[in-house]
PDB file of C-alpha atoms in Angstrom:
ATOM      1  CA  UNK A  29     132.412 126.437 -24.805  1.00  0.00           C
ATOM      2  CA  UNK A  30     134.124 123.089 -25.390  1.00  0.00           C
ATOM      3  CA  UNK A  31     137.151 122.954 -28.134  1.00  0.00           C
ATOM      4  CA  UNK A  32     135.026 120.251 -30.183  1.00  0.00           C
ATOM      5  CA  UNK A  33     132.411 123.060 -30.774  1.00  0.00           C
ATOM      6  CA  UNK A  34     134.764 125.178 -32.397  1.00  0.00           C
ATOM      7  CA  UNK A  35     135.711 122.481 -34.951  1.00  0.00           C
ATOM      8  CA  UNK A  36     133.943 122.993 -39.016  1.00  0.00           C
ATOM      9  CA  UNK A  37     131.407 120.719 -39.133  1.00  0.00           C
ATOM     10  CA  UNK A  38     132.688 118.045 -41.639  1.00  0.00           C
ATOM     11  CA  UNK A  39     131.154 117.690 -45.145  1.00  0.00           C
ATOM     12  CA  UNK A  40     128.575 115.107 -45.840  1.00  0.00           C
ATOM     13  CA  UNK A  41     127.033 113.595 -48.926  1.00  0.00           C
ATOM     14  CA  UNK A  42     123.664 112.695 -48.743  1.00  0.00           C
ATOM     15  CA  UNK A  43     121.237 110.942 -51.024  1.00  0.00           C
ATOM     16  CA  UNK A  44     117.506 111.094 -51.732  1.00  0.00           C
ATOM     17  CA  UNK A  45     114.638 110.559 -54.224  1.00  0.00           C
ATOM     18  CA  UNK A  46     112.593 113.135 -55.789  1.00  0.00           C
ATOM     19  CA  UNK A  47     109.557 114.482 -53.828  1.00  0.00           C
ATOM     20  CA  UNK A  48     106.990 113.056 -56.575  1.00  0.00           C
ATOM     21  CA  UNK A  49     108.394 109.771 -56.446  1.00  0.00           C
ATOM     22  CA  UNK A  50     106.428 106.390 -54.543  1.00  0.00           C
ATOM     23  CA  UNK A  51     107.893 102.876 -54.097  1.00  0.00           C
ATOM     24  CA  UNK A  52     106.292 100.266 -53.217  1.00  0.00           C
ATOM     25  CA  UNK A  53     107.977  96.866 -52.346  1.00  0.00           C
ATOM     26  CA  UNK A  54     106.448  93.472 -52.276  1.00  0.00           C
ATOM     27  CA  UNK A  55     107.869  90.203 -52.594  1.00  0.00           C
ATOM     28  CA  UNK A  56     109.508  90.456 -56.348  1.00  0.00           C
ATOM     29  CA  UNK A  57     111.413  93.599 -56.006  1.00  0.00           C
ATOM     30  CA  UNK A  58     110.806  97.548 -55.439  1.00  0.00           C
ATOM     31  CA  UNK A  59     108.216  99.346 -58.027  1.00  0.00           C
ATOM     32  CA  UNK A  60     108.833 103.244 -58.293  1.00  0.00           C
ATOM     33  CA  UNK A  61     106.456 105.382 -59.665  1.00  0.00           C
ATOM     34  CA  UNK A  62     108.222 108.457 -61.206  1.00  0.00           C
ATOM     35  CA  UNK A  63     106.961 111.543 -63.270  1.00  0.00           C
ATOM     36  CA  UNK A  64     108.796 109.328 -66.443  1.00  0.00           C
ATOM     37  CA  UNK A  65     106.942 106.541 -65.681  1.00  0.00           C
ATOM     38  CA  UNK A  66     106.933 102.980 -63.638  1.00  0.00           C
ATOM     39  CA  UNK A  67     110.687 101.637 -63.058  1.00  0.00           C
ATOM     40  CA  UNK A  68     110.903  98.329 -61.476  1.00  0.00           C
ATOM     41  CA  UNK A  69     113.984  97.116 -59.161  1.00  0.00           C
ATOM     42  CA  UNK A  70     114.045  93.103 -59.310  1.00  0.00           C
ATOM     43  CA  UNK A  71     114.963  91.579 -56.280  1.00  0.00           C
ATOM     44  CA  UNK A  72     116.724  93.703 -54.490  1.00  0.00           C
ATOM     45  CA  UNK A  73     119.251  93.093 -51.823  1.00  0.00           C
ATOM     46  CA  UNK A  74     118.305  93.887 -48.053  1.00  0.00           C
ATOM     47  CA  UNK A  75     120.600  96.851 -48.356  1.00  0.00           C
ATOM     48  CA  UNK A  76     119.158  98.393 -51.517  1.00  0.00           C
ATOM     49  CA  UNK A  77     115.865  97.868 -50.085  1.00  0.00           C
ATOM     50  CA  UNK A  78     116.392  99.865 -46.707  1.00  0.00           C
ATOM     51  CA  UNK A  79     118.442 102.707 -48.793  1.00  0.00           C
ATOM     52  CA  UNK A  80     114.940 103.264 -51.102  1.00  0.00           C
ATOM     53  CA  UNK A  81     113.212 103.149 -48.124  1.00  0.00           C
ATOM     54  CA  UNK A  82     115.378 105.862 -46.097  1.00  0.00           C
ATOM     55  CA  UNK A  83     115.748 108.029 -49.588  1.00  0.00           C
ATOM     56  CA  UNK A  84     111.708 107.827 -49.924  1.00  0.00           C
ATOM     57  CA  UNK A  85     111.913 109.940 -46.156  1.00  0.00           C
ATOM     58  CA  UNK A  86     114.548 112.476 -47.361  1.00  0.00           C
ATOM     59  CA  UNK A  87     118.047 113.358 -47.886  1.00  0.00           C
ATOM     60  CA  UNK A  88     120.308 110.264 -45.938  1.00  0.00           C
ATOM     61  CA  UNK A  89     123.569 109.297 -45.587  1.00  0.00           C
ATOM     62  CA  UNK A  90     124.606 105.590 -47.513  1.00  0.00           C
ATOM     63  CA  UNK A  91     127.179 105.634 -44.905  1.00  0.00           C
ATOM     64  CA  UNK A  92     124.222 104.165 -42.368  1.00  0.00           C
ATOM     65  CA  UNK A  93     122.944 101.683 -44.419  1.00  0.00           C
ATOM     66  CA  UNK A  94     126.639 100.482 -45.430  1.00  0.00           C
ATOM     67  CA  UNK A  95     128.939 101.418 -43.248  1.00  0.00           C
ATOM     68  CA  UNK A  96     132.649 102.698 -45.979  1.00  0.00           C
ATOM     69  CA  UNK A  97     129.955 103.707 -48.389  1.00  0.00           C
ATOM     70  CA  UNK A  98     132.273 105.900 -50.645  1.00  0.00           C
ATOM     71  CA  UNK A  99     132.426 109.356 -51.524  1.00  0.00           C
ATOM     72  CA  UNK A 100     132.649 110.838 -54.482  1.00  0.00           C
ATOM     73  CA  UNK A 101     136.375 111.173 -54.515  1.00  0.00           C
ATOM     74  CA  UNK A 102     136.724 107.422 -53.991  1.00  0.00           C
ATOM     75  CA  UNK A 103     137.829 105.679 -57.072  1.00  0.00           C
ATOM     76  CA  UNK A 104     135.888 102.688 -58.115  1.00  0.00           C
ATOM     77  CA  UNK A 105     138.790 100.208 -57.155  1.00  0.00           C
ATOM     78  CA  UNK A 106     138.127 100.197 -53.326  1.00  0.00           C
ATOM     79  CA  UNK A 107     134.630 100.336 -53.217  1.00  0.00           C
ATOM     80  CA  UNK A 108     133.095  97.324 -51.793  1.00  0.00           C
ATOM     81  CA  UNK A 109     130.746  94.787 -52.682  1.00  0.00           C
ATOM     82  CA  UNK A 110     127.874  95.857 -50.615  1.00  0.00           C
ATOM     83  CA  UNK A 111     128.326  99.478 -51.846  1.00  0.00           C
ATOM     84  CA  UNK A 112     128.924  98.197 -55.817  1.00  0.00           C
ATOM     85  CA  UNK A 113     125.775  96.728 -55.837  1.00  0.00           C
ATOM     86  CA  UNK A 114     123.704  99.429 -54.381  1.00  0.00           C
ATOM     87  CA  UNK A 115     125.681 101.978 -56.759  1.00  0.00           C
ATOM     88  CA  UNK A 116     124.571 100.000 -59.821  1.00  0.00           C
ATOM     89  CA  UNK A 117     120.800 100.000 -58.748  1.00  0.00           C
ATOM     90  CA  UNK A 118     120.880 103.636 -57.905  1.00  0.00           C
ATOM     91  CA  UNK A 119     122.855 104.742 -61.260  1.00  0.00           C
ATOM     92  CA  UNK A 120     120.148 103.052 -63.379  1.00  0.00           C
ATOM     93  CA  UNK A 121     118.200 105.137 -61.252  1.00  0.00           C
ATOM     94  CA  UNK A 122     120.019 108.538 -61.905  1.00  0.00           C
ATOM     95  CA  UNK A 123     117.035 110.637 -63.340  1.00  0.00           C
ATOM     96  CA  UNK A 124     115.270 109.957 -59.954  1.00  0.00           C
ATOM     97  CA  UNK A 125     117.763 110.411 -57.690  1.00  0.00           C
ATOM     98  CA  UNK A 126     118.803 113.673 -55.678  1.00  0.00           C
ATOM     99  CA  UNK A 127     122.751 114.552 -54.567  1.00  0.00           C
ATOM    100  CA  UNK A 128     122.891 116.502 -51.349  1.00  0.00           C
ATOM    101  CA  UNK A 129     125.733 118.192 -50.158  1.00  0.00           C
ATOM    102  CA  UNK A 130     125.508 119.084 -46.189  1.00  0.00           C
ATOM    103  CA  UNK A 131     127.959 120.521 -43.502  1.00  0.00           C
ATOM    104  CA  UNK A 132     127.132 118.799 -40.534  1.00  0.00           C
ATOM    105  CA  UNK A 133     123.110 118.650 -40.174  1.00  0.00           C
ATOM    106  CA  UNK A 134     122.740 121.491 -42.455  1.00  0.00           C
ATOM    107  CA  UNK A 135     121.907 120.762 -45.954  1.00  0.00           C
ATOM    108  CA  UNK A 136     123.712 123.498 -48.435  1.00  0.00           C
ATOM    109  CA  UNK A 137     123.663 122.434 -51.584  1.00  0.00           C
ATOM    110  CA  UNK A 138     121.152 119.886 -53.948  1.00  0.00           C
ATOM    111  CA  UNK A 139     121.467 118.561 -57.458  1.00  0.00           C
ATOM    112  CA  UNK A 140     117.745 117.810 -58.746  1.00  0.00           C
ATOM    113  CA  UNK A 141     117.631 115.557 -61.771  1.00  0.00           C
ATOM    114  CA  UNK A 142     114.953 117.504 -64.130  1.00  0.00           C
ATOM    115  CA  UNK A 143     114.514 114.877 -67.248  1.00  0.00           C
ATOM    116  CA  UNK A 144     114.355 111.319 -68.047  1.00  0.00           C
ATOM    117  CA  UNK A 145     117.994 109.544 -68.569  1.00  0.00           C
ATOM    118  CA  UNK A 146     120.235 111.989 -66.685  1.00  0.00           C
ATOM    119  CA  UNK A 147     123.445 111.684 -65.922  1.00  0.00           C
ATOM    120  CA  UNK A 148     125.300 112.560 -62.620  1.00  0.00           C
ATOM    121  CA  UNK A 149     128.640 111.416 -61.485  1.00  0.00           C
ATOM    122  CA  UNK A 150     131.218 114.359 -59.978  1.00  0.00           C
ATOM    123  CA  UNK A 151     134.820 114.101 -60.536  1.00  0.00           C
ATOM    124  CA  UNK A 152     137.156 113.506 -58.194  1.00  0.00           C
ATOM    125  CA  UNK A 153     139.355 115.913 -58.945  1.00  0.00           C
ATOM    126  CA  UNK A 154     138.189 119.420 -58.728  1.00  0.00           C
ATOM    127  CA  UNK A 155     137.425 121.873 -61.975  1.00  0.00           C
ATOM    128  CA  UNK A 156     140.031 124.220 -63.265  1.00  0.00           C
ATOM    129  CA  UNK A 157     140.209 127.820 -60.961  1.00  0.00           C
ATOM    130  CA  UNK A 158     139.107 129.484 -64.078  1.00  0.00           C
ATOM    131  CA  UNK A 159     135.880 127.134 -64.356  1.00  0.00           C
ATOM    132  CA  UNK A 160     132.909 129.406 -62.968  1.00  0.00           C
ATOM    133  CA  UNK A 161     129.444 129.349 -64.174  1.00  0.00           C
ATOM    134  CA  UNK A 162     128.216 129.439 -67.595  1.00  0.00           C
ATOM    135  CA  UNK A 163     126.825 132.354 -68.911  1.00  0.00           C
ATOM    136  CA  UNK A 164     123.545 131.140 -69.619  1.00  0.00           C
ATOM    137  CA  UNK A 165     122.828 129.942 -66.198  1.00  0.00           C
ATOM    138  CA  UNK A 166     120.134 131.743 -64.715  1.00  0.00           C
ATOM    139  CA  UNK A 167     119.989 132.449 -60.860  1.00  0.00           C
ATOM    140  CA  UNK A 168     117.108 132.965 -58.973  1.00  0.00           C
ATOM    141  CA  UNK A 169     115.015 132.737 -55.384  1.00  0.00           C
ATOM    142  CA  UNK A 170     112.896 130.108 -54.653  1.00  0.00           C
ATOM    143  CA  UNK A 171     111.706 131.398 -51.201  1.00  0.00           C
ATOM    144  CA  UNK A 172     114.874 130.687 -48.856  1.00  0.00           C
ATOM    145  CA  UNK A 173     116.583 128.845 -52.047  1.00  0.00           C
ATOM    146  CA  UNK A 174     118.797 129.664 -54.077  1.00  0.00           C
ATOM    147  CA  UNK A 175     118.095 127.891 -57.568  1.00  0.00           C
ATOM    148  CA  UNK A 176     120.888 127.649 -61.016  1.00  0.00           C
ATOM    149  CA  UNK A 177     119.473 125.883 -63.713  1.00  0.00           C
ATOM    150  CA  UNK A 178     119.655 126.581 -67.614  1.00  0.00           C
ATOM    151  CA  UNK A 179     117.466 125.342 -70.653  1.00  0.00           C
ATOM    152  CA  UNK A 180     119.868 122.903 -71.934  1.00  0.00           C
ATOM    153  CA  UNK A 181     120.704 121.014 -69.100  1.00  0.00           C
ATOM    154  CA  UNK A 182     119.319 118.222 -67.315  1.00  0.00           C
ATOM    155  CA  UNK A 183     120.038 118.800 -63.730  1.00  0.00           C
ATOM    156  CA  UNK A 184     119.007 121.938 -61.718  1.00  0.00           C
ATOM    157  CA  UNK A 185     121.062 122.785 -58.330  1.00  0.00           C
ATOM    158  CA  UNK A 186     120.105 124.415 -55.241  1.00  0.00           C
ATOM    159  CA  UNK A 187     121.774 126.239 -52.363  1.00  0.00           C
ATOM    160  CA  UNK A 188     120.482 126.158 -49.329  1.00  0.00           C
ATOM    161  CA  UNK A 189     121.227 128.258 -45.622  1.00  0.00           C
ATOM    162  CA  UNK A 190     123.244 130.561 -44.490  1.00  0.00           C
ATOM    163  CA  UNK A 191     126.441 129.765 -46.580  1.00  0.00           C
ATOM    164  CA  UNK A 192     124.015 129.749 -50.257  1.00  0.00           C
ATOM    165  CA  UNK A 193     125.504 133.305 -51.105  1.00  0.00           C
ATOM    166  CA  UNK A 194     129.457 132.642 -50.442  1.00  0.00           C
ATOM    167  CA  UNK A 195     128.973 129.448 -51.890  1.00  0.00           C
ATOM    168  CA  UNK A 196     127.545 131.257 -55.176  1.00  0.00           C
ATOM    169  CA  UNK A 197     130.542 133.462 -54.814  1.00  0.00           C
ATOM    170  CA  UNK A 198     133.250 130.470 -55.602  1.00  0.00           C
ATOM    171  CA  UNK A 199     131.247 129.186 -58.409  1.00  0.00           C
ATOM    172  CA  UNK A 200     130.617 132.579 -60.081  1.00  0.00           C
ATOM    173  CA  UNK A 201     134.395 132.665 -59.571  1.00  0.00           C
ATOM    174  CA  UNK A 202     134.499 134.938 -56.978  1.00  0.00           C
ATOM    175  CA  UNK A 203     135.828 135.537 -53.630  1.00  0.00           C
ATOM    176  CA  UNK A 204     135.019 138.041 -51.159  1.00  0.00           C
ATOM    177  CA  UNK A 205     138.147 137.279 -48.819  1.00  0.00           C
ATOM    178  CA  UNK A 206     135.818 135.901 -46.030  1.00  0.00           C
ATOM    179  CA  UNK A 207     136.706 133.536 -43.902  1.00  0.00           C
ATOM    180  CA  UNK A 208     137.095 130.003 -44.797  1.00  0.00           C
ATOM    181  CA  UNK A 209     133.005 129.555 -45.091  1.00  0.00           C
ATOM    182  CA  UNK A 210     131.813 127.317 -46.453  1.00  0.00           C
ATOM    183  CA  UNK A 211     134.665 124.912 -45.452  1.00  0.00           C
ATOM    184  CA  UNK A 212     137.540 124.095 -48.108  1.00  0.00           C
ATOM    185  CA  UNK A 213     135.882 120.797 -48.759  1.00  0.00           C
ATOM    186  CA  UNK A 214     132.921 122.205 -49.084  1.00  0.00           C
ATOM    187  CA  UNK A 215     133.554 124.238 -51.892  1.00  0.00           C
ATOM    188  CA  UNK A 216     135.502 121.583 -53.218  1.00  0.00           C
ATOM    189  CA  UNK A 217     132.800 119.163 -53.542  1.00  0.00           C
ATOM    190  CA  UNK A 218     130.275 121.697 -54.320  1.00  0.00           C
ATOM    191  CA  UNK A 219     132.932 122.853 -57.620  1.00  0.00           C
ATOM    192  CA  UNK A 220     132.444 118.996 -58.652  1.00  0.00           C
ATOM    193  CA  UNK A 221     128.829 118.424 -58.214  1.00  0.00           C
ATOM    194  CA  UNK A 222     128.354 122.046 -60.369  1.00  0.00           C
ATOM    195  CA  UNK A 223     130.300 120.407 -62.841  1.00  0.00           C
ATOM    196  CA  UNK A 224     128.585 117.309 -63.168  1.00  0.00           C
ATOM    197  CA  UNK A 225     125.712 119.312 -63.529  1.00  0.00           C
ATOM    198  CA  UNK A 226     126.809 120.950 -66.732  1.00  0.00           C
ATOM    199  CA  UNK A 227     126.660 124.628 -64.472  1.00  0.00           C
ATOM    200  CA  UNK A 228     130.630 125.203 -64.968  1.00  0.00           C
ATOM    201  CA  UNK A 229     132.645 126.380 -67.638  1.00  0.00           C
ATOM    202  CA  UNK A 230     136.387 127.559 -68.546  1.00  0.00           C
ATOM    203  CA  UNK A 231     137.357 130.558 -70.011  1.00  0.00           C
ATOM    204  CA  UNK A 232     133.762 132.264 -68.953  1.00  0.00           C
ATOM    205  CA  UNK A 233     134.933 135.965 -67.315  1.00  0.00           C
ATOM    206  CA  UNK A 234     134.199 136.441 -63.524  1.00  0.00           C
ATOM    207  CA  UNK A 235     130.912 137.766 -62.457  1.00  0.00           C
ATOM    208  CA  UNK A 236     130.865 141.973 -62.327  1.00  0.00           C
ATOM    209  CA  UNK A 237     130.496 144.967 -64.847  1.00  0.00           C
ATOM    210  CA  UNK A 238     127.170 145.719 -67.071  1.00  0.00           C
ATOM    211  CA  UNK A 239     124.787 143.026 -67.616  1.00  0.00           C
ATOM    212  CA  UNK A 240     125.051 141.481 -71.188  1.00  0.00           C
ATOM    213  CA  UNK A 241     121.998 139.349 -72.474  1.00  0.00           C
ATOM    214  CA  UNK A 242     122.944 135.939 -71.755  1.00  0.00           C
ATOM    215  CA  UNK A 243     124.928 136.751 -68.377  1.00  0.00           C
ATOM    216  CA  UNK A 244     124.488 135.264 -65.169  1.00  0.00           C
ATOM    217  CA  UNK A 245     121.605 137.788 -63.648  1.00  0.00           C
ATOM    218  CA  UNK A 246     120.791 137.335 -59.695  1.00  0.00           C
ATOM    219  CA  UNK A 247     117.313 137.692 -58.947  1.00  0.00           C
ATOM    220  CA  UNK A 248     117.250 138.466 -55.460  1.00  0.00           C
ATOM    221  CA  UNK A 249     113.516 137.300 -54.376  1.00  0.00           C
ATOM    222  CA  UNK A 250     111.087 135.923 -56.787  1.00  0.00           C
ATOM    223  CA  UNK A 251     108.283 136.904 -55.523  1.00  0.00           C
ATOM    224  CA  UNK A 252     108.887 140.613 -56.307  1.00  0.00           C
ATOM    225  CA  UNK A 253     108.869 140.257 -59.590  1.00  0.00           C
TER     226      UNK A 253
END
């Protein structure tokens, strides 16, 4: 086997649209049809144009339509031009817009905007170790998804693969002493996106004893209910 193979594959942020939304470009600017209605993008650069595009296809890296496209630990103050403007199209876009998080090729983790005027920026700086999931989150199985999503938020997020149930671990607060998987970074990143969501909370107790209503409950498959 060859030493780069044993490396962790390195953490990736990846951007898409909803499933249910169309754009259509013509010579004035980009139209998107949404489930909130029409939103129209006037004139739009070359760059903005080709990221719709790519994000109508699926989850896609920024990086390879603008090469230092920043993460979102980079603070405002180096981001360039290029990347500026295609950050203020897509925040005016936020409640059509889906966050990926992916190690390597592998998608594990998605925020889905659920409702009109959302909201989604991570902070840079990860939450609190005592900020785990709220109890009112529910948890559930989607087929080979993982799904966390509660009544009064906007945003639902999914885990995805082979890492969805020790990544579920650090959020509930948890940790099973496994190896380092996910990756530090990883976990990092997915801790920030959960708490742009609105899934994260201080104080909350980790997950274990008797179920109370209004805990965190793990469905394991949906379909057997």
């Amino acid at each position: 086997m060859r030493i780069d193979r044993l490396a962790a594959p390195e953490l990736s942020e990846l951007w898409s649209l909803r499933e249910d939304v169309t754009v259509r470009f013509d010579g004035d600017g980009a139209t998107l049809r949404t489930p909130w209605g029409r939103r129209f993008v006037p004139r739009p650069a070359p760059a903005v144009r080709e990221a719709l595009r790519r994000m109508l296809l699926g989850p896609v890296s920024l990086a390879n339509v603008i090469p230092g496209f920043p993460g979102y630990e980079m603070p405002e103050q180096h981001w360039d031009d290029a990347s500026r403007d295609l950050l203020a199209v897509l925040d005016d876009l936020q409640d059509v817009v889906v966050r990926h998080l992916a190690t390597g090729a592998a998608l594990c983790l998605s925020v889905v905007p659920m409702a009109p005027e959302t909201r989604f920026r991570p902070p840079a700086d990860e939450p609190a170790p005592r900020a785990r999931l709220a109890a009112d989150v529910e948890i559930r199985r989607e087929g080979r998804t993982t799904v966390l999503h509660a009544h009064r938020l906007r945003h639902r997020v999914e885990l995805h693969g082979p890492e969805a149930d020790r990544l579920l671990e650090r959020l509930c607060g948890r940790d099973s002493g496994a190896p380092a998987h996910p990756p530090p970074a990883v976990t990092r990143a997915a801790r920030c996106y959960a708490a742009a969501a609105g899934l994260l909370t201080e104080g909350a107790a980790p997950g274990g004893g008797s179920v109370r209503a209004g805990q965190v409950l793990l469905i394991r498959d949906e379909d057997s209910l």
